[in-house]
Amino acid sequence: MLGLEHYLILSAILFSIGLYGVLSKRNAIIILMCIELMLNAVNITLVAFSRYVVPALLTGQVFAIFVIVVAATEAAVGLAIILAIYRGLEDIDVTKINLLKW
């Protein structure tokens, strides 16, 4: 039977993979995908704690839905910014983007 520890280990592994991707990759779309992976790891943790700590309440599920909504808006805004940068520079390498520098 799966316990709370199994879900927390899975969530920690997914979060670590996402964090590694954010810190090591240079492609902006891959960075957005890794951020989404990190948010999904947080959702697993929220639902697992809600299920095993207070099973009568649905607080973890409600917070997970809020995180999903925030992740969807983050993806939409992030992709819009990436498209705007790509149209101007023809490249989405984050090390070459210095639009905010003076």
mmCIF file of N, CA and C in Angstrom:
data_model
loop_
_atom_site.group_PDB
_atom_site.id
_atom_site.type_symbol
_atom_site.label_atom_id
_atom_site.label_comp_id
_atom_site.label_asym_id
_atom_site.label_seq_id
_atom_site.Cartn_x
_atom_site.Cartn_y
_atom_site.Cartn_z
ATOM 1 N N MET A 1 0.841 -1.186 0.000
ATOM 2 C CA MET A 1 0.000 0.000 0.000
ATOM 3 C C MET A 1 0.880 1.242 0.000
ATOM 4 N N LEU A 2 0.466 2.218 -0.770
ATOM 5 C CA LEU A 2 1.228 3.455 -0.857
ATOM 6 C C LEU A 2 0.891 4.374 0.312
ATOM 7 N N GLY A 3 1.929 4.905 0.915
ATOM 8 C CA GLY A 3 1.747 5.825 2.022
ATOM 9 C C GLY A 3 2.120 7.239 1.631
ATOM 10 N N LEU A 4 2.046 8.111 2.590
ATOM 11 C CA LEU A 4 2.366 9.513 2.370
ATOM 12 C C LEU A 4 3.817 9.696 1.933
ATOM 13 N N GLU A 5 4.712 8.871 2.473
ATOM 14 C CA GLU A 5 6.134 8.988 2.152
ATOM 15 C C GLU A 5 6.396 8.761 0.670
ATOM 16 N N HIS A 6 5.678 7.816 0.072
ATOM 17 C CA HIS A 6 5.870 7.523 -1.347
ATOM 18 C C HIS A 6 5.508 8.724 -2.216
ATOM 19 N N TYR A 7 4.402 9.365 -1.888
ATOM 20 C CA TYR A 7 3.996 10.542 -2.651
ATOM 21 C C TYR A 7 4.962 11.704 -2.447
ATOM 22 N N LEU A 8 5.474 11.859 -1.225
ATOM 23 C CA LEU A 8 6.424 12.934 -0.971
ATOM 24 C C LEU A 8 7.750 12.689 -1.676
ATOM 25 N N ILE A 9 8.181 11.441 -1.747
ATOM 26 C CA ILE A 9 9.409 11.118 -2.474
ATOM 27 C C ILE A 9 9.225 11.377 -3.959
ATOM 28 N N LEU A 10 8.091 10.959 -4.510
ATOM 29 C CA LEU A 10 7.803 11.226 -5.919
ATOM 30 C C LEU A 10 7.778 12.723 -6.191
ATOM 31 N N SER A 11 7.144 13.465 -5.317
ATOM 32 C CA SER A 11 7.062 14.909 -5.483
ATOM 33 C C SER A 11 8.446 15.550 -5.394
ATOM 34 N N ALA A 12 9.275 15.093 -4.475
ATOM 35 C CA ALA A 12 10.627 15.642 -4.342
ATOM 36 C C ALA A 12 11.471 15.340 -5.579
ATOM 37 N N ILE A 13 11.313 14.138 -6.132
ATOM 38 C CA ILE A 13 12.060 13.780 -7.340
ATOM 39 C C ILE A 13 11.614 14.651 -8.516
ATOM 40 N N LEU A 14 10.307 14.804 -8.697
ATOM 41 C CA LEU A 14 9.808 15.642 -9.787
ATOM 42 C C LEU A 14 10.239 17.100 -9.629
ATOM 43 N N PHE A 15 10.186 17.600 -8.397
ATOM 44 C CA PHE A 15 10.598 18.976 -8.151
ATOM 45 C C PHE A 15 12.084 19.150 -8.428
ATOM 46 N N SER A 16 12.888 18.167 -8.046
ATOM 47 C CA SER A 16 14.328 18.240 -8.291
ATOM 48 C C SER A 16 14.643 18.212 -9.780
ATOM 49 N N ILE A 17 13.933 17.381 -10.541
ATOM 50 C CA ILE A 17 14.130 17.340 -11.988
ATOM 51 C C ILE A 17 13.765 18.692 -12.603
ATOM 52 N N GLY A 18 12.662 19.266 -12.164
ATOM 53 C CA GLY A 18 12.259 20.577 -12.667
ATOM 54 C C GLY A 18 13.245 21.669 -12.306
ATOM 55 N N LEU A 19 13.757 21.638 -11.071
ATOM 56 C CA LEU A 19 14.723 22.636 -10.637
ATOM 57 C C LEU A 19 16.024 22.513 -11.428
ATOM 58 N N TYR A 20 16.454 21.282 -11.669
ATOM 59 C CA TYR A 20 17.647 21.067 -12.482
ATOM 60 C C TYR A 20 17.443 21.616 -13.896
ATOM 61 N N GLY A 21 16.274 21.389 -14.451
ATOM 62 C CA GLY A 21 15.993 21.892 -15.789
ATOM 63 C C GLY A 21 15.972 23.404 -15.853
ATOM 64 N N VAL A 22 15.422 24.042 -14.834
ATOM 65 C CA VAL A 22 15.375 25.508 -14.819
ATOM 66 C C VAL A 22 16.777 26.090 -14.702
ATOM 67 N N LEU A 23 17.611 25.464 -13.886
ATOM 68 C CA LEU A 23 18.936 26.020 -13.648
ATOM 69 C C LEU A 23 19.944 25.679 -14.734
ATOM 70 N N SER A 24 19.719 24.621 -15.494
ATOM 71 C CA SER A 24 20.749 24.180 -16.428
ATOM 72 C C SER A 24 20.414 24.413 -17.898
ATOM 73 N N LYS A 25 19.168 24.550 -18.247
ATOM 74 C CA LYS A 25 18.800 24.679 -19.658
ATOM 75 C C LYS A 25 18.831 26.134 -20.095
ATOM 76 N N ARG A 26 19.017 26.340 -21.402
ATOM 77 C CA ARG A 26 19.077 27.684 -21.947
ATOM 78 C C ARG A 26 17.877 28.002 -22.827
ATOM 79 N N ASN A 27 17.108 27.013 -23.210
ATOM 80 C CA ASN A 27 15.937 27.234 -24.053
ATOM 81 C C ASN A 27 14.768 27.688 -23.175
ATOM 82 N N ALA A 28 14.143 28.787 -23.559
ATOM 83 C CA ALA A 28 13.086 29.377 -22.735
ATOM 84 C C ALA A 28 11.863 28.471 -22.640
ATOM 85 N N ILE A 29 11.537 27.750 -23.694
ATOM 86 C CA ILE A 29 10.362 26.869 -23.650
ATOM 87 C C ILE A 29 10.611 25.690 -22.715
ATOM 88 N N ILE A 30 11.815 25.158 -22.716
ATOM 89 C CA ILE A 30 12.141 24.057 -21.795
ATOM 90 C C ILE A 30 12.116 24.555 -20.352
ATOM 91 N N ILE A 31 12.545 25.785 -20.129
ATOM 92 C CA ILE A 31 12.486 26.350 -18.782
ATOM 93 C C ILE A 31 11.038 26.468 -18.319
ATOM 94 N N LEU A 32 10.132 26.905 -19.192
ATOM 95 C CA LEU A 32 8.710 26.975 -18.837
ATOM 96 C C LEU A 32 8.147 25.588 -18.534
ATOM 97 N N MET A 33 8.561 24.587 -19.311
ATOM 98 C CA MET A 33 8.089 23.224 -19.053
ATOM 99 C C MET A 33 8.599 22.712 -17.707
ATOM 100 N N CYS A 34 9.813 23.066 -17.342
ATOM 101 C CA CYS A 34 10.356 22.638 -16.053
ATOM 102 C C CYS A 34 9.654 23.338 -14.893
ATOM 103 N N ILE A 35 9.270 24.593 -15.089
ATOM 104 C CA ILE A 35 8.490 25.294 -14.062
ATOM 105 C C ILE A 35 7.135 24.617 -13.883
ATOM 106 N N GLU A 36 6.525 24.209 -14.982
ATOM 107 C CA GLU A 36 5.255 23.469 -14.903
ATOM 108 C C GLU A 36 5.444 22.150 -14.148
ATOM 109 N N LEU A 37 6.561 21.475 -14.382
ATOM 110 C CA LEU A 37 6.847 20.231 -13.674
ATOM 111 C C LEU A 37 6.990 20.477 -12.178
ATOM 112 N N MET A 38 7.627 21.575 -11.816
ATOM 113 C CA MET A 38 7.757 21.911 -10.399
ATOM 114 C C MET A 38 6.400 22.214 -9.771
ATOM 115 N N LEU A 39 5.539 22.912 -10.495
ATOM 116 C CA LEU A 39 4.202 23.208 -9.967
ATOM 117 C C LEU A 39 3.373 21.929 -9.822
ATOM 118 N N ASN A 40 3.534 20.981 -10.734
ATOM 119 C CA ASN A 40 2.825 19.707 -10.605
ATOM 120 C C ASN A 40 3.342 18.895 -9.420
ATOM 121 N N ALA A 41 4.621 19.005 -9.124
ATOM 122 C CA ALA A 41 5.155 18.339 -7.938
ATOM 123 C C ALA A 41 4.540 18.927 -6.673
ATOM 124 N N VAL A 42 4.354 20.237 -6.660
ATOM 125 C CA VAL A 42 3.693 20.884 -5.521
ATOM 126 C C VAL A 42 2.244 20.408 -5.411
ATOM 127 N N ASN A 43 1.563 20.240 -6.546
ATOM 128 C CA ASN A 43 0.188 19.737 -6.525
ATOM 129 C C ASN A 43 0.115 18.339 -5.933
ATOM 130 N N ILE A 44 1.054 17.488 -6.283
ATOM 131 C CA ILE A 44 1.074 16.126 -5.710
ATOM 132 C C ILE A 44 1.227 16.205 -4.202
ATOM 133 N N THR A 45 2.093 17.080 -3.733
ATOM 134 C CA THR A 45 2.298 17.235 -2.294
ATOM 135 C C THR A 45 1.040 17.753 -1.602
ATOM 136 N N LEU A 46 0.402 18.755 -2.193
ATOM 137 C CA LEU A 46 -0.816 19.311 -1.591
ATOM 138 C C LEU A 46 -1.916 18.263 -1.477
ATOM 139 N N VAL A 47 -2.135 17.509 -2.533
ATOM 140 C CA VAL A 47 -3.195 16.501 -2.521
ATOM 141 C C VAL A 47 -2.842 15.355 -1.579
ATOM 142 N N ALA A 48 -1.572 14.971 -1.528
ATOM 143 C CA ALA A 48 -1.164 13.882 -0.629
ATOM 144 C C ALA A 48 -1.343 14.276 0.829
ATOM 145 N N PHE A 49 -0.911 15.486 1.177
ATOM 146 C CA PHE A 49 -1.101 15.935 2.559
ATOM 147 C C PHE A 49 -2.578 16.048 2.900
ATOM 148 N N SER A 50 -3.366 16.531 1.960
ATOM 149 C CA SER A 50 -4.796 16.647 2.207
ATOM 150 C C SER A 50 -5.430 15.269 2.410
ATOM 151 N N ARG A 51 -4.981 14.310 1.648
ATOM 152 C CA ARG A 51 -5.564 12.958 1.723
ATOM 153 C C ARG A 51 -5.172 12.237 3.003
ATOM 154 N N TYR A 52 -3.919 12.390 3.432
ATOM 155 C CA TYR A 52 -3.442 11.613 4.567
ATOM 156 C C TYR A 52 -3.518 12.346 5.894
ATOM 157 N N VAL A 53 -3.520 13.668 5.902
ATOM 158 C CA VAL A 53 -3.547 14.396 7.169
ATOM 159 C C VAL A 53 -4.982 14.730 7.572
ATOM 160 N N VAL A 54 -5.738 15.351 6.658
ATOM 161 C CA VAL A 54 -7.127 15.692 6.939
ATOM 162 C C VAL A 54 -8.004 15.161 5.814
ATOM 163 N N PRO A 55 -8.357 13.886 5.838
ATOM 164 C CA PRO A 55 -9.103 13.318 4.710
ATOM 165 C C PRO A 55 -10.531 13.847 4.571
ATOM 166 N N ALA A 56 -11.088 14.412 5.628
ATOM 167 C CA ALA A 56 -12.470 14.897 5.553
ATOM 168 C C ALA A 56 -12.571 16.214 4.789
ATOM 169 N N LEU A 57 -11.517 17.002 4.813
ATOM 170 C CA LEU A 57 -11.530 18.295 4.132
ATOM 171 C C LEU A 57 -10.885 18.177 2.757
ATOM 172 N N LEU A 58 -11.269 19.053 1.863
ATOM 173 C CA LEU A 58 -10.722 19.048 0.505
ATOM 174 C C LEU A 58 -9.823 20.256 0.259
ATOM 175 N N THR A 59 -9.136 20.712 1.286
ATOM 176 C CA THR A 59 -8.320 21.922 1.136
ATOM 177 C C THR A 59 -7.158 21.717 0.174
ATOM 178 N N GLY A 60 -6.519 20.572 0.226
ATOM 179 C CA GLY A 60 -5.405 20.310 -0.673
ATOM 180 C C GLY A 60 -5.834 20.292 -2.128
ATOM 181 N N GLN A 61 -6.985 19.696 -2.391
ATOM 182 C CA GLN A 61 -7.491 19.652 -3.758
ATOM 183 C C GLN A 61 -7.859 21.047 -4.261
ATOM 184 N N VAL A 62 -8.434 21.859 -3.384
ATOM 185 C CA VAL A 62 -8.809 23.221 -3.769
ATOM 186 C C VAL A 62 -7.561 24.044 -4.080
ATOM 187 N N PHE A 63 -6.541 23.931 -3.228
ATOM 188 C CA PHE A 63 -5.295 24.644 -3.493
ATOM 189 C C PHE A 63 -4.631 24.131 -4.769
ATOM 190 N N ALA A 64 -4.736 22.841 -5.035
ATOM 191 C CA ALA A 64 -4.165 22.282 -6.264
ATOM 192 C C ALA A 64 -4.861 22.865 -7.495
ATOM 193 N N ILE A 65 -6.156 23.064 -7.413
ATOM 194 C CA ILE A 65 -6.877 23.681 -8.536
ATOM 195 C C ILE A 65 -6.414 25.119 -8.733
ATOM 196 N N PHE A 66 -6.189 25.855 -7.639
ATOM 197 C CA PHE A 66 -5.666 27.215 -7.756
ATOM 198 C C PHE A 66 -4.278 27.218 -8.392
ATOM 199 N N VAL A 67 -3.440 26.255 -8.005
ATOM 200 C CA VAL A 67 -2.103 26.162 -8.589
ATOM 201 C C VAL A 67 -2.191 25.835 -10.075
ATOM 202 N N ILE A 68 -3.128 24.983 -10.473
ATOM 203 C CA ILE A 68 -3.316 24.666 -11.886
ATOM 204 C C ILE A 68 -3.736 25.905 -12.669
ATOM 205 N N VAL A 69 -4.613 26.725 -12.087
ATOM 206 C CA VAL A 69 -5.040 27.963 -12.752
ATOM 207 C C VAL A 69 -3.860 28.920 -12.890
ATOM 208 N N VAL A 70 -3.070 29.053 -11.846
ATOM 209 C CA VAL A 70 -1.890 29.924 -11.908
ATOM 210 C C VAL A 70 -0.895 29.399 -12.932
ATOM 211 N N ALA A 71 -0.722 28.079 -12.996
ATOM 212 C CA ALA A 71 0.196 27.488 -13.968
ATOM 213 C C ALA A 71 -0.274 27.728 -15.397
ATOM 214 N N ALA A 72 -1.565 27.677 -15.619
ATOM 215 C CA ALA A 72 -2.093 27.925 -16.961
ATOM 216 C C ALA A 72 -1.877 29.378 -17.371
ATOM 217 N N THR A 73 -2.113 30.304 -16.463
ATOM 218 C CA THR A 73 -1.882 31.708 -16.793
ATOM 219 C C THR A 73 -0.393 31.990 -16.964
ATOM 220 N N GLU A 74 0.429 31.346 -16.169
ATOM 221 C CA GLU A 74 1.885 31.518 -16.311
ATOM 222 C C GLU A 74 2.352 31.009 -17.655
ATOM 223 N N ALA A 75 1.814 29.894 -18.100
ATOM 224 C CA ALA A 75 2.191 29.350 -19.405
ATOM 225 C C ALA A 75 1.743 30.272 -20.527
ATOM 226 N N ALA A 76 0.546 30.816 -20.433
ATOM 227 C CA ALA A 76 0.048 31.704 -21.482
ATOM 228 C C ALA A 76 0.865 32.989 -21.555
ATOM 229 N N VAL A 77 1.125 33.603 -20.421
ATOM 230 C CA VAL A 77 1.906 34.845 -20.406
ATOM 231 C C VAL A 77 3.351 34.563 -20.815
ATOM 232 N N GLY A 78 3.909 33.469 -20.316
ATOM 233 C CA GLY A 78 5.289 33.117 -20.665
ATOM 234 C C GLY A 78 5.457 32.859 -22.148
ATOM 235 N N LEU A 79 4.522 32.131 -22.743
ATOM 236 C CA LEU A 79 4.604 31.879 -24.182
ATOM 237 C C LEU A 79 4.416 33.156 -24.990
ATOM 238 N N ALA A 80 3.566 34.052 -24.525
ATOM 239 C CA ALA A 80 3.394 35.331 -25.222
ATOM 240 C C ALA A 80 4.684 36.152 -25.178
ATOM 241 N N ILE A 81 5.347 36.155 -24.038
ATOM 242 C CA ILE A 81 6.618 36.878 -23.923
ATOM 243 C C ILE A 81 7.679 36.236 -24.804
ATOM 244 N N ILE A 82 7.731 34.917 -24.817
ATOM 245 C CA ILE A 82 8.708 34.217 -25.646
ATOM 246 C C ILE A 82 8.458 34.491 -27.120
ATOM 247 N N LEU A 83 7.196 34.491 -27.543
ATOM 248 C CA LEU A 83 6.884 34.800 -28.941
ATOM 249 C C LEU A 83 7.274 36.232 -29.301
ATOM 250 N N ALA A 84 7.049 37.176 -28.406
ATOM 251 C CA ALA A 84 7.427 38.562 -28.671
ATOM 252 C C ALA A 84 8.944 38.699 -28.783
ATOM 253 N N ILE A 85 9.664 38.004 -27.925
ATOM 254 C CA ILE A 85 11.127 38.053 -27.990
ATOM 255 C C ILE A 85 11.628 37.376 -29.261
ATOM 256 N N TYR A 86 11.017 36.271 -29.629
ATOM 257 C CA TYR A 86 11.438 35.555 -30.835
ATOM 258 C C TYR A 86 11.212 36.388 -32.096
ATOM 259 N N ARG A 87 10.129 37.120 -32.121
ATOM 260 C CA ARG A 87 9.862 37.971 -33.292
ATOM 261 C C ARG A 87 10.898 39.086 -33.431
ATOM 262 N N GLY A 88 11.394 39.553 -32.302
ATOM 263 C CA GLY A 88 12.377 40.630 -32.347
ATOM 264 C C GLY A 88 13.801 40.148 -32.547
ATOM 265 N N LEU A 89 14.159 39.035 -31.922
ATOM 266 C CA LEU A 89 15.548 38.572 -31.942
ATOM 267 C C LEU A 89 15.785 37.343 -32.804
ATOM 268 N N GLU A 90 14.739 36.621 -33.156
ATOM 269 C CA GLU A 90 14.839 35.364 -33.905
ATOM 270 C C GLU A 90 15.610 34.282 -33.145
ATOM 271 N N ASP A 91 15.632 34.379 -31.816
ATOM 272 C CA ASP A 91 16.305 33.383 -30.986
ATOM 273 C C ASP A 91 15.657 33.405 -29.605
ATOM 274 N N ILE A 92 15.534 32.246 -28.973
ATOM 275 C CA ILE A 92 14.938 32.198 -27.637
ATOM 276 C C ILE A 92 15.924 31.671 -26.604
ATOM 277 N N ASP A 93 17.205 31.799 -26.902
ATOM 278 C CA ASP A 93 18.238 31.414 -25.942
ATOM 279 C C ASP A 93 18.252 32.460 -24.827
ATOM 280 N N VAL A 94 18.032 32.021 -23.589
ATOM 281 C CA VAL A 94 17.884 32.978 -22.489
ATOM 282 C C VAL A 94 19.198 33.677 -22.132
ATOM 283 N N THR A 95 20.331 33.121 -22.546
ATOM 284 C CA THR A 95 21.586 33.813 -22.268
ATOM 285 C C THR A 95 21.820 34.983 -23.211
ATOM 286 N N LYS A 96 21.109 35.007 -24.338
ATOM 287 C CA LYS A 96 21.261 36.092 -25.307
ATOM 288 C C LYS A 96 20.208 37.188 -25.153
ATOM 289 N N ILE A 97 19.260 36.984 -24.269
ATOM 290 C CA ILE A 97 18.184 37.959 -24.087
ATOM 291 C C ILE A 97 18.640 38.973 -23.052
ATOM 292 N N ASN A 98 18.854 40.193 -23.459
ATOM 293 C CA ASN A 98 19.261 41.258 -22.531
ATOM 294 C C ASN A 98 18.431 42.513 -22.790
ATOM 295 N N LEU A 99 17.161 42.349 -22.997
ATOM 296 C CA LEU A 99 16.288 43.471 -23.333
ATOM 297 C C LEU A 99 16.127 44.466 -22.183
ATOM 298 N N LEU A 100 16.291 44.021 -20.951
ATOM 299 C CA LEU A 100 16.078 44.909 -19.820
ATOM 300 C C LEU A 100 17.345 45.614 -19.383
ATOM 301 N N LYS A 101 18.459 45.356 -20.063
ATOM 302 C CA LYS A 101 19.706 46.039 -19.722
ATOM 303 C C LYS A 101 19.705 47.427 -20.351
ATOM 304 N N TRP A 102 20.428 48.347 -19.742
ATOM 305 C CA TRP A 102 20.489 49.720 -20.240
ATOM 306 C C TRP A 102 21.409 49.796 -21.396
#
